[in-house]
Coordinates of N, CA and C in Angstrom, one line a residue:
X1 N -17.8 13.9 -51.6 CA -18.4 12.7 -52.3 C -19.5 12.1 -51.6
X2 N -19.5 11.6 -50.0 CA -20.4 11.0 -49.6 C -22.0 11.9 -50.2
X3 N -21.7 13.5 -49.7 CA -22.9 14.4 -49.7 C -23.2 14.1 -51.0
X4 N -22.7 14.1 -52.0 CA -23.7 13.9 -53.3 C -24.3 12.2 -53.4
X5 N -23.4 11.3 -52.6 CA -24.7 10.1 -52.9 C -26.0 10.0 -52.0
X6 N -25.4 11.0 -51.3 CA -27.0 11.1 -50.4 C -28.0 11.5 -51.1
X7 N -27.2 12.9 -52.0 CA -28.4 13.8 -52.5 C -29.3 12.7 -53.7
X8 N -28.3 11.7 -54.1 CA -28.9 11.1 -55.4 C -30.2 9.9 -54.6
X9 N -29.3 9.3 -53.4 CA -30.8 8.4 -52.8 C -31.6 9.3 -52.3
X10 N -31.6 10.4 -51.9 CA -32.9 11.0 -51.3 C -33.8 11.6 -53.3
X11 N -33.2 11.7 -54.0 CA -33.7 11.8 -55.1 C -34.4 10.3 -55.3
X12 N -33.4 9.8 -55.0 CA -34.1 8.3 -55.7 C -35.2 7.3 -54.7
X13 N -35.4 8.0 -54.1 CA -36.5 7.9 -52.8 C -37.4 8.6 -53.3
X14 N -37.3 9.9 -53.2 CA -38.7 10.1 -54.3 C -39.1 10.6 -55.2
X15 N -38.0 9.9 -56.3 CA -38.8 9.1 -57.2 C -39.3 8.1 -57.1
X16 N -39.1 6.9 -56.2 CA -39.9 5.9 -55.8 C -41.3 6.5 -54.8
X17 N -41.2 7.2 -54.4 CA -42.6 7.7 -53.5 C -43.6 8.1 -55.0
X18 N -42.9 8.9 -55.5 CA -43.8 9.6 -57.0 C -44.5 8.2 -57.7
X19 N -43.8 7.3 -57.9 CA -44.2 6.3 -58.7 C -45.6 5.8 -57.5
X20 N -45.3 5.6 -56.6 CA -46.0 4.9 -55.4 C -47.4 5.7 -55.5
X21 N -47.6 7.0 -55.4 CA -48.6 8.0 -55.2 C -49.4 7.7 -56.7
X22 N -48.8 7.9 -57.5 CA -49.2 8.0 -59.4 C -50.1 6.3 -59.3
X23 N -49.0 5.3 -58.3 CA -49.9 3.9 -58.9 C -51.3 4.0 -57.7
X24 N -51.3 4.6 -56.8 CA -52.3 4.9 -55.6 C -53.4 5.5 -56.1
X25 N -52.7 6.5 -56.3 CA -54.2 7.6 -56.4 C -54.4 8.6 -57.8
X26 N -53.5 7.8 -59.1 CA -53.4 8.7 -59.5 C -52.7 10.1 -60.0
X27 N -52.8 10.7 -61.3 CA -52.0 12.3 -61.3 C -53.0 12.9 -60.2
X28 N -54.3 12.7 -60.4 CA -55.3 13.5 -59.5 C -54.5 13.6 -57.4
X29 N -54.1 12.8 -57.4 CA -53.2 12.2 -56.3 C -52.0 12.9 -55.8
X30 N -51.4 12.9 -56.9 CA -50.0 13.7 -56.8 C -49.7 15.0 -56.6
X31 N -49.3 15.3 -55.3 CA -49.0 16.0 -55.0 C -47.6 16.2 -54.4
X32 N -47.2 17.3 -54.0 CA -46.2 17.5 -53.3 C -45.8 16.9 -51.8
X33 N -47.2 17.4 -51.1 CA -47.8 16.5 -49.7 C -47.4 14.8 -49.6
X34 N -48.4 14.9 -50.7 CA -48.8 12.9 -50.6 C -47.0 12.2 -50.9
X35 N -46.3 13.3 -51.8 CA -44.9 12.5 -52.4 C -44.1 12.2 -51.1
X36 N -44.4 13.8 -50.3 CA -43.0 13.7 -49.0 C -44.1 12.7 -47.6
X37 N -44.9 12.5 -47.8 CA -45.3 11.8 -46.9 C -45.0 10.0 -47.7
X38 N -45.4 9.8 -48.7 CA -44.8 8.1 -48.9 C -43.2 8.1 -48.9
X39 N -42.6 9.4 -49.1 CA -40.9 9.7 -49.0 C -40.6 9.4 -47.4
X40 N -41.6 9.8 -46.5 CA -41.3 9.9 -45.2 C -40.3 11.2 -44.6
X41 N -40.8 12.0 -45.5 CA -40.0 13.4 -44.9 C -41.0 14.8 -45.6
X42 N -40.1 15.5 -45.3 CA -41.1 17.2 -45.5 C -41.3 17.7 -47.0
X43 N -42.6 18.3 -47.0 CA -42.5 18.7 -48.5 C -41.7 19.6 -48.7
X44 N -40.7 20.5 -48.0 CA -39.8 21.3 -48.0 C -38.5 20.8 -48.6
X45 N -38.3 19.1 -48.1 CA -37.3 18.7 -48.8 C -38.1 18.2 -50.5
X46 N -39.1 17.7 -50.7 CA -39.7 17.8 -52.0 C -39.1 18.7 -52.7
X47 N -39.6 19.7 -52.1 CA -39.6 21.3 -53.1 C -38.1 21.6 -53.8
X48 N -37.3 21.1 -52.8 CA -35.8 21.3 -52.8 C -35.2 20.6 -53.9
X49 N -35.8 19.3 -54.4 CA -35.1 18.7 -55.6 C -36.3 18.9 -57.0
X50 N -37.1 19.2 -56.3 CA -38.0 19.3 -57.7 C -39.1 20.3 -57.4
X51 N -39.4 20.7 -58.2 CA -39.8 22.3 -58.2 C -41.6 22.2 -58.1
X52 N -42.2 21.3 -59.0 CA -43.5 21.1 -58.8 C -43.7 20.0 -58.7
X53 N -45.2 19.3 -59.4 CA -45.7 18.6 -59.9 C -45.3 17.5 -60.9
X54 N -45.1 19.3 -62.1 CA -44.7 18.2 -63.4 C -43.3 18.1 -63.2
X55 N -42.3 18.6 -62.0 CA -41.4 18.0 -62.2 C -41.1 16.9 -61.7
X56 N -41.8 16.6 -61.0 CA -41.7 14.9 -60.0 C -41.9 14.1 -61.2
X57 N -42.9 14.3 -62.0 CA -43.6 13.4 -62.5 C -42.5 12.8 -63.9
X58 N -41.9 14.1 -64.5 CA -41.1 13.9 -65.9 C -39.6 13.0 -65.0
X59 N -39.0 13.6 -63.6 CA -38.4 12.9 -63.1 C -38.6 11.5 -62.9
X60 N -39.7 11.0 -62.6 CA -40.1 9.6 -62.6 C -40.3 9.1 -63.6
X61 N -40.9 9.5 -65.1 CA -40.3 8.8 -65.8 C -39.0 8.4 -66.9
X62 N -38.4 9.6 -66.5 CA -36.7 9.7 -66.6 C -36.2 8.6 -66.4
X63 N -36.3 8.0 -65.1 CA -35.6 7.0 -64.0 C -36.0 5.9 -64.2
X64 N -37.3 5.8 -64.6 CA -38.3 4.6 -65.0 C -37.5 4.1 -66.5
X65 N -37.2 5.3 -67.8 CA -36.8 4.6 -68.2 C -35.4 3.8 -68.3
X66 N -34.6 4.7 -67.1 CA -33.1 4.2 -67.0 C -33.0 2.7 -66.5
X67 N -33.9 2.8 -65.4 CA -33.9 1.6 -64.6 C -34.4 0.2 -65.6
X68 N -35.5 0.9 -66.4 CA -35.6 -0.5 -68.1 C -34.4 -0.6 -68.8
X69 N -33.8 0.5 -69.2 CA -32.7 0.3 -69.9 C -31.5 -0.5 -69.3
X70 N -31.6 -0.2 -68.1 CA -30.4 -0.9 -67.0 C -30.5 -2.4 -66.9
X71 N -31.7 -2.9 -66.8 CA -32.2 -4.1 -66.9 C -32.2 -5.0 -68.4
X72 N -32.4 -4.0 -69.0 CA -32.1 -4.5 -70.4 C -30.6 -5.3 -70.8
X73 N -29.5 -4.0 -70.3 CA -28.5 -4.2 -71.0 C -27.1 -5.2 -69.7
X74 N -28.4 -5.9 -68.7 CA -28.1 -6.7 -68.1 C -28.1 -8.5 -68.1
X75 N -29.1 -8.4 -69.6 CA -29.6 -9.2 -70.2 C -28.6 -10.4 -70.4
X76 N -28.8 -11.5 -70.1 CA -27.5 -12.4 -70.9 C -28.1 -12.6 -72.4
X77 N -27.1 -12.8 -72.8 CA -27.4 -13.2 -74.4 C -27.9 -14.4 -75.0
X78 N -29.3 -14.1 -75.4 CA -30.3 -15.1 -75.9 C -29.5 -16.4 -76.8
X79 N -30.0 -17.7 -77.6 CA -29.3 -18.1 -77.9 C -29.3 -18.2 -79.2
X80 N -30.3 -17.1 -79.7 CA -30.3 -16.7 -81.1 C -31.0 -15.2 -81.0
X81 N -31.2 -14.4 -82.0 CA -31.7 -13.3 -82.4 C -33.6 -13.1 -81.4
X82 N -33.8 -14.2 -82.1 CA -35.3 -14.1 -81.6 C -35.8 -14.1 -80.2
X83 N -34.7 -15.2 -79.1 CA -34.2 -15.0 -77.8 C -34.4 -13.4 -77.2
X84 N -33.2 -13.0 -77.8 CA -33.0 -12.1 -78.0 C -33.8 -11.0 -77.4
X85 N -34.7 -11.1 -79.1 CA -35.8 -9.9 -78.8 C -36.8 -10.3 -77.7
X86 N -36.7 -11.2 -78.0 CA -38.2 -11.5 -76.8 C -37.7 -11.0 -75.2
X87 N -36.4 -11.3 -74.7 CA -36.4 -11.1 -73.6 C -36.4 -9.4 -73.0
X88 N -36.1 -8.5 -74.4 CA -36.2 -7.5 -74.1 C -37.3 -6.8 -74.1
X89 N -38.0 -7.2 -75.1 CA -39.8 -6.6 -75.3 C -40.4 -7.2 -74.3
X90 N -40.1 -8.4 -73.5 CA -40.8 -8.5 -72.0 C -40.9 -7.4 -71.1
X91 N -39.3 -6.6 -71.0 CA -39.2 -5.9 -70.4 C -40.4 -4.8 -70.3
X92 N -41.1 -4.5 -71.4 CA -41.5 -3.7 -71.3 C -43.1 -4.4 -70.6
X93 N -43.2 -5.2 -70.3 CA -44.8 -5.8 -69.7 C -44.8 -5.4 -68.1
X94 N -46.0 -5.6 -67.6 CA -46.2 -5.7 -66.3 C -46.2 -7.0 -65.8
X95 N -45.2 -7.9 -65.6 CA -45.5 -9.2 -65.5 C -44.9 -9.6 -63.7
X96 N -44.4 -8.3 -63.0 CA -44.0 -8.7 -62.0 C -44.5 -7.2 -61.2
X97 N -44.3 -7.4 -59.7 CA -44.7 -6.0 -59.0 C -43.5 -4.3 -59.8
X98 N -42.7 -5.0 -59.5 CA -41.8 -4.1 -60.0 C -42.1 -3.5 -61.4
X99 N -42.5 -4.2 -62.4 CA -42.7 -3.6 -63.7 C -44.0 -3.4 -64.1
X100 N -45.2 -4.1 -62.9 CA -46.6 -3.6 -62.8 C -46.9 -1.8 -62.5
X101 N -45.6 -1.9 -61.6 CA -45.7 0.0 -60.8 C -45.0 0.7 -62.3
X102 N -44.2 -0.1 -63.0 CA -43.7 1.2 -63.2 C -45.0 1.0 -64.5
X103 N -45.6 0.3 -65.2 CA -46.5 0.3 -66.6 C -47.6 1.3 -65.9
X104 N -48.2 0.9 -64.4 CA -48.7 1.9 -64.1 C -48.7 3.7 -64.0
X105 N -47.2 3.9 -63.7 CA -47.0 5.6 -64.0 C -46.5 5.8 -65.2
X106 N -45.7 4.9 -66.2 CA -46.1 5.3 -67.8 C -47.4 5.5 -68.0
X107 N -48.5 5.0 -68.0 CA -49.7 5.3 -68.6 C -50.4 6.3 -67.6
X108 N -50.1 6.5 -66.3 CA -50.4 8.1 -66.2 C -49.8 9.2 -66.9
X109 N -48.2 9.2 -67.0 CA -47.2 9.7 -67.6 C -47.9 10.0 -69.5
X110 N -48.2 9.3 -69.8 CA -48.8 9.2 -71.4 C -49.7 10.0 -71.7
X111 N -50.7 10.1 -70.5 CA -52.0 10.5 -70.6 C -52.1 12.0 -70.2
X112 N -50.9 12.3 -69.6 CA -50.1 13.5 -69.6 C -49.9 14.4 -70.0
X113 N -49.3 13.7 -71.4 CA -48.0 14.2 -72.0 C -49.4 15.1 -73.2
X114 N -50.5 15.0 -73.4 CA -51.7 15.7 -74.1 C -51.5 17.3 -74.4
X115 N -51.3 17.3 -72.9 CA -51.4 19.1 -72.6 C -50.4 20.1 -72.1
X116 N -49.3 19.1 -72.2 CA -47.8 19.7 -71.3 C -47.2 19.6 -72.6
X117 N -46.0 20.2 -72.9 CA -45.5 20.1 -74.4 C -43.8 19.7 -73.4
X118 N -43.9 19.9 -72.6 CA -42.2 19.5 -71.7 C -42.5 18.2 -71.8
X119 N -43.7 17.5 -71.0 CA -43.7 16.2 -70.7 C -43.8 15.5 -72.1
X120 N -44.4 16.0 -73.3 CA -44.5 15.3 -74.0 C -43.5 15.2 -75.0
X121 N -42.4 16.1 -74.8 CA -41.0 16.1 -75.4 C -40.1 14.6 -74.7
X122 N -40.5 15.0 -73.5 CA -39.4 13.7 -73.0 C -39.9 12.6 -73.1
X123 N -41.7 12.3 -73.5 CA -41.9 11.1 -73.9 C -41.8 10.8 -75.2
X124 N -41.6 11.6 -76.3 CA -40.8 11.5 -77.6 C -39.7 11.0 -77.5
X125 N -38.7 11.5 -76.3 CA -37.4 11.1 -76.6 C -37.3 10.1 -75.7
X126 N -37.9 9.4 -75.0 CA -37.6 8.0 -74.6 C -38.6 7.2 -75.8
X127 N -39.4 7.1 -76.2 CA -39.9 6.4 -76.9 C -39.3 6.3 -78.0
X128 N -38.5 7.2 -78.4 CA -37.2 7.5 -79.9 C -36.5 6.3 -79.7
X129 N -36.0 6.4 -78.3 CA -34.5 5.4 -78.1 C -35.5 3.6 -78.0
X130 N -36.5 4.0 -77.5 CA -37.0 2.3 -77.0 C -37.3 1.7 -78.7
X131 N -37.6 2.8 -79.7 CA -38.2 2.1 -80.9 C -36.8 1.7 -82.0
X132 N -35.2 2.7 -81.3 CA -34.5 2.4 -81.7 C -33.8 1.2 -81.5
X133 N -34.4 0.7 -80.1 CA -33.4 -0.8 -79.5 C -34.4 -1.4 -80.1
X134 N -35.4 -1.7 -80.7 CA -36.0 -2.6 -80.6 C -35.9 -3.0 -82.7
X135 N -35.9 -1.4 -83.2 CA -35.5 -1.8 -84.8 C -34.3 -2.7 -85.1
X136 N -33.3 -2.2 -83.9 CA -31.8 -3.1 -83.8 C -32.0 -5.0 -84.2
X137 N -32.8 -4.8 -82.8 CA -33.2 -6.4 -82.8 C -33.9 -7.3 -83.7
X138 N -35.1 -6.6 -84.0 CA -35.9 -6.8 -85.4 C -35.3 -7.0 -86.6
X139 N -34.5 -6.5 -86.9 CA -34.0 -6.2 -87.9 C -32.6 -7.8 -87.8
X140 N -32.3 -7.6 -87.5 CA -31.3 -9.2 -87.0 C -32.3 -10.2 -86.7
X141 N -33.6 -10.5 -86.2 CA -34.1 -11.6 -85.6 C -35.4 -12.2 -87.0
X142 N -35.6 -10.8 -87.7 CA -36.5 -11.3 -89.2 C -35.9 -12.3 -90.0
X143 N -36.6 -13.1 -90.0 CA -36.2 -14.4 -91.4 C -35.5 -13.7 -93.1
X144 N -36.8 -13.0 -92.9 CA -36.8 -12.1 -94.3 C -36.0 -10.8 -95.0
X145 N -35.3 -10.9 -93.8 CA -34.9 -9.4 -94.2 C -35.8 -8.2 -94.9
X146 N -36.7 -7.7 -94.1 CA -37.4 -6.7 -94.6 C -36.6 -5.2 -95.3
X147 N -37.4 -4.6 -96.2 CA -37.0 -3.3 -96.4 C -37.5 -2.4 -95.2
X148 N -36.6 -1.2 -95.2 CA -36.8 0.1 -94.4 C -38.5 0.0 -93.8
X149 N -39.4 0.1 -94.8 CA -40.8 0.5 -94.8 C -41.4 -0.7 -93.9
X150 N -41.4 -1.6 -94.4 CA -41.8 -2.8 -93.9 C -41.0 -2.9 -92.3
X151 N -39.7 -3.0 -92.6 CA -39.4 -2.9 -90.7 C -40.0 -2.3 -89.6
X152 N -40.0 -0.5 -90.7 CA -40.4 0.3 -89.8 C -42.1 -0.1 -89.1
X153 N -42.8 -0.7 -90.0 CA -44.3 -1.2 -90.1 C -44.5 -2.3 -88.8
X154 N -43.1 -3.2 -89.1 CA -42.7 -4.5 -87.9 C -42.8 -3.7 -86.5
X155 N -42.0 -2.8 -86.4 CA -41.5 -2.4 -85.0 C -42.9 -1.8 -84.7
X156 N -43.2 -0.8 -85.3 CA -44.4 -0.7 -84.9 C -45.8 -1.5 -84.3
X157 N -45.7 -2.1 -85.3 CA -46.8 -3.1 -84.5 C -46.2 -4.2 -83.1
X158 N -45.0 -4.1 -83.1 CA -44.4 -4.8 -82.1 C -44.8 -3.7 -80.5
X159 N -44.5 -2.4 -80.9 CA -44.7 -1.4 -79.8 C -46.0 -1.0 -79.9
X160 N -47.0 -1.1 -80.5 CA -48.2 -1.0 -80.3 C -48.9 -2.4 -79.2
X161 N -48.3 -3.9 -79.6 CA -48.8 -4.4 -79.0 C -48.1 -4.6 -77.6
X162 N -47.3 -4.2 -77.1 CA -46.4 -4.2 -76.1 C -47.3 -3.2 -75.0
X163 N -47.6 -2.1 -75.6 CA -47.8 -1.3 -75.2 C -49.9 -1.3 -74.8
X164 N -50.4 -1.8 -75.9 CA -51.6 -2.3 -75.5 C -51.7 -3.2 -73.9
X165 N -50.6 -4.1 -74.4 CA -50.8 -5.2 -73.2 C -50.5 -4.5 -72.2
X166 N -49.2 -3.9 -72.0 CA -49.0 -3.2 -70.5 C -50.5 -2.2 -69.9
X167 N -51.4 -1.6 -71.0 CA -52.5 -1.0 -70.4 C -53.4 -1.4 -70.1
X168 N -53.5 -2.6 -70.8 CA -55.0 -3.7 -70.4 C -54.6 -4.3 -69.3
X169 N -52.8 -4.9 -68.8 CA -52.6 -5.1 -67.9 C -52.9 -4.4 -66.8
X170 N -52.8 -3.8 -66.7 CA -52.6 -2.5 -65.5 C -53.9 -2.7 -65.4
X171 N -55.0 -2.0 -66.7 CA -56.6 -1.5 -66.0 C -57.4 -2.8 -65.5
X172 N -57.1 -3.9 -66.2 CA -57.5 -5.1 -65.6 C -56.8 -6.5 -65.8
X173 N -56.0 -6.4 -64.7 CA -54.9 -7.7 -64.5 C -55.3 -8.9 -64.8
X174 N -56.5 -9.0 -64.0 CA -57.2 -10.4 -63.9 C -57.1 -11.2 -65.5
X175 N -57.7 -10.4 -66.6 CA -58.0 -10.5 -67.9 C -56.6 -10.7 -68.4
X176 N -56.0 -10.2 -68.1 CA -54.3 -9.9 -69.1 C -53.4 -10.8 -68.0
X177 N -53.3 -11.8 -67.3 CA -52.5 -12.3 -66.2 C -51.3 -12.6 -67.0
X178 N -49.8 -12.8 -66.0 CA -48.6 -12.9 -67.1 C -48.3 -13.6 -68.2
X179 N -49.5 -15.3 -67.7 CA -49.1 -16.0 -68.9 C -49.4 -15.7 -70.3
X180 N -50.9 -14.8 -70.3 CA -51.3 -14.7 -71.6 C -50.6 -13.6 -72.0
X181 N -49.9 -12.7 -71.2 CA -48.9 -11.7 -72.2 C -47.7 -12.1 -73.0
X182 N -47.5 -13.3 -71.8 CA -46.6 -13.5 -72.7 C -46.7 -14.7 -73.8
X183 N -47.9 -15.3 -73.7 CA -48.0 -16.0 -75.0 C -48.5 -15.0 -76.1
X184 N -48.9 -13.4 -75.6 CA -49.6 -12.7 -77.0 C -47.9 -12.0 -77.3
X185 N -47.5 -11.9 -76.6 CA -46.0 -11.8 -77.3 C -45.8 -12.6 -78.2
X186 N -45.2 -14.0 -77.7 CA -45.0 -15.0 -78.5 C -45.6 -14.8 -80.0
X187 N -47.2 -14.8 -80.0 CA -47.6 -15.0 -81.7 C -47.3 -13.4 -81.9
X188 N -47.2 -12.4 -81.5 CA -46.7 -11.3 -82.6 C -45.6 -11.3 -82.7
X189 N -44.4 -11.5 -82.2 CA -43.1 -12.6 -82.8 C -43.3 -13.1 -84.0
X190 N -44.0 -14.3 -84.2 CA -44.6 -14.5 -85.0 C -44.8 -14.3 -86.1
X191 N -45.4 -13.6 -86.0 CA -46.2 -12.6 -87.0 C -45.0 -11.5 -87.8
X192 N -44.4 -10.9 -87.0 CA -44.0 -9.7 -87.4 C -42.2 -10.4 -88.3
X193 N -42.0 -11.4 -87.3 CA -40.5 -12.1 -87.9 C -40.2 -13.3 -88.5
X194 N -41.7 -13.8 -88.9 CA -41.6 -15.0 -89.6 C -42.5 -14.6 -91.3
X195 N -43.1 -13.0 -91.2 CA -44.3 -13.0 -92.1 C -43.3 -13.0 -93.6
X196 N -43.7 -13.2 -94.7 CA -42.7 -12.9 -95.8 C -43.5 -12.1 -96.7
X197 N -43.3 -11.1 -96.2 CA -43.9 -10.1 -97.0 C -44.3 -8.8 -95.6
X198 N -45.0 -7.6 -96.3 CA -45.5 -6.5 -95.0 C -46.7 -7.3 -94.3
X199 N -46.8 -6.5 -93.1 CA -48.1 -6.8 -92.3 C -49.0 -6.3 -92.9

């Protein structure tokens, strides 16, 4: 038993090096080298848990999404619906170091997923489950009770603008700093759960 939790922190080591290298220098960056050197050990142990490139990389954001989901469903319970949603669609912002690194290797991870059909499978199926927690929520926190079409319309523009912000964050912080993300949260809340009728 000890040996396998080793094997899982030296895994989980780098995957934190992978994220580290991706927010540094880039996929252009990522290497095998550069991983076991911010890992602090040999690319031979690299090689040993992950085979290339793209596997560090789909590994990292495997973990990336666990560690949001983990966080998520550590949430205390808002003191209504709309609570609720907001505290978990923060999640998805860069508003701290920790959730700046990881917005940064999603959007390498994204930009990715173009020409790889592996990477872009597993960015389908996390993006499946994130658009499913968040219909959950929507769907309980709307005034209106929307139909199917219209929810599905809601969530979407909820993950469009989530997802804008984490990229404008990332490419220029200064512009996007945490307060204004989270007031553009705030009015597409707004917008999406108070509208009576579609967007």
């Amino acid at each position: 038993m000890p040996r396998q939790v080793d094997h899982e922190e030296r895994r989980e080591a780098i995957s934190q090096a992978v994220w580290h290298v991706v927010s540094d220098s880039g996929l252009e960056g990522l290497t095998l080298r550069a991983v076991a050197a911010a890992a602090g050990c040999t690319t031979g142990m690299v090689t040993h848990y992950f085979a290339d490139k793209k596997a560090l990389l789909a590994h990292a954001r495997t973990e990336m999404h666990r560690r949001m989901a983990a966080r998520i469903d550590t949430l205390p319970v808002g003191e209504n619906a709309r609570d609720m949603l907001y505290a978990v669609a923060e999640q998805a912002l860069p508003l701290d170091a920790e959730r700046h690194l990881e917005a940064a290797v999603w959007s390498q991870f994204l930009l990715s997923t173009r020409n790889d059909p592996a990477l872009l499978a597993e960015h389908i199926r996390s993006h499946a489950s994130w658009i499913s927690r968040l219909t959950g929520l929507v769907q309980v926190a709307c005034l209106d009770r929307p139909e199917a079409a219209d929810l599905h319309i809601r969530v979407r523009s909820l993950v469009a603008c989530l997802d804008g912000l984490a990229l404008n964050a990332v490419t220029d912080p200064d512009a996007y700093p945490p307060d204004l993300q989270r007031r553009v949260l705030e009015t597409q809340l707004d917008l999406i759960l108070e509208r009576n009728g579609s967007l």
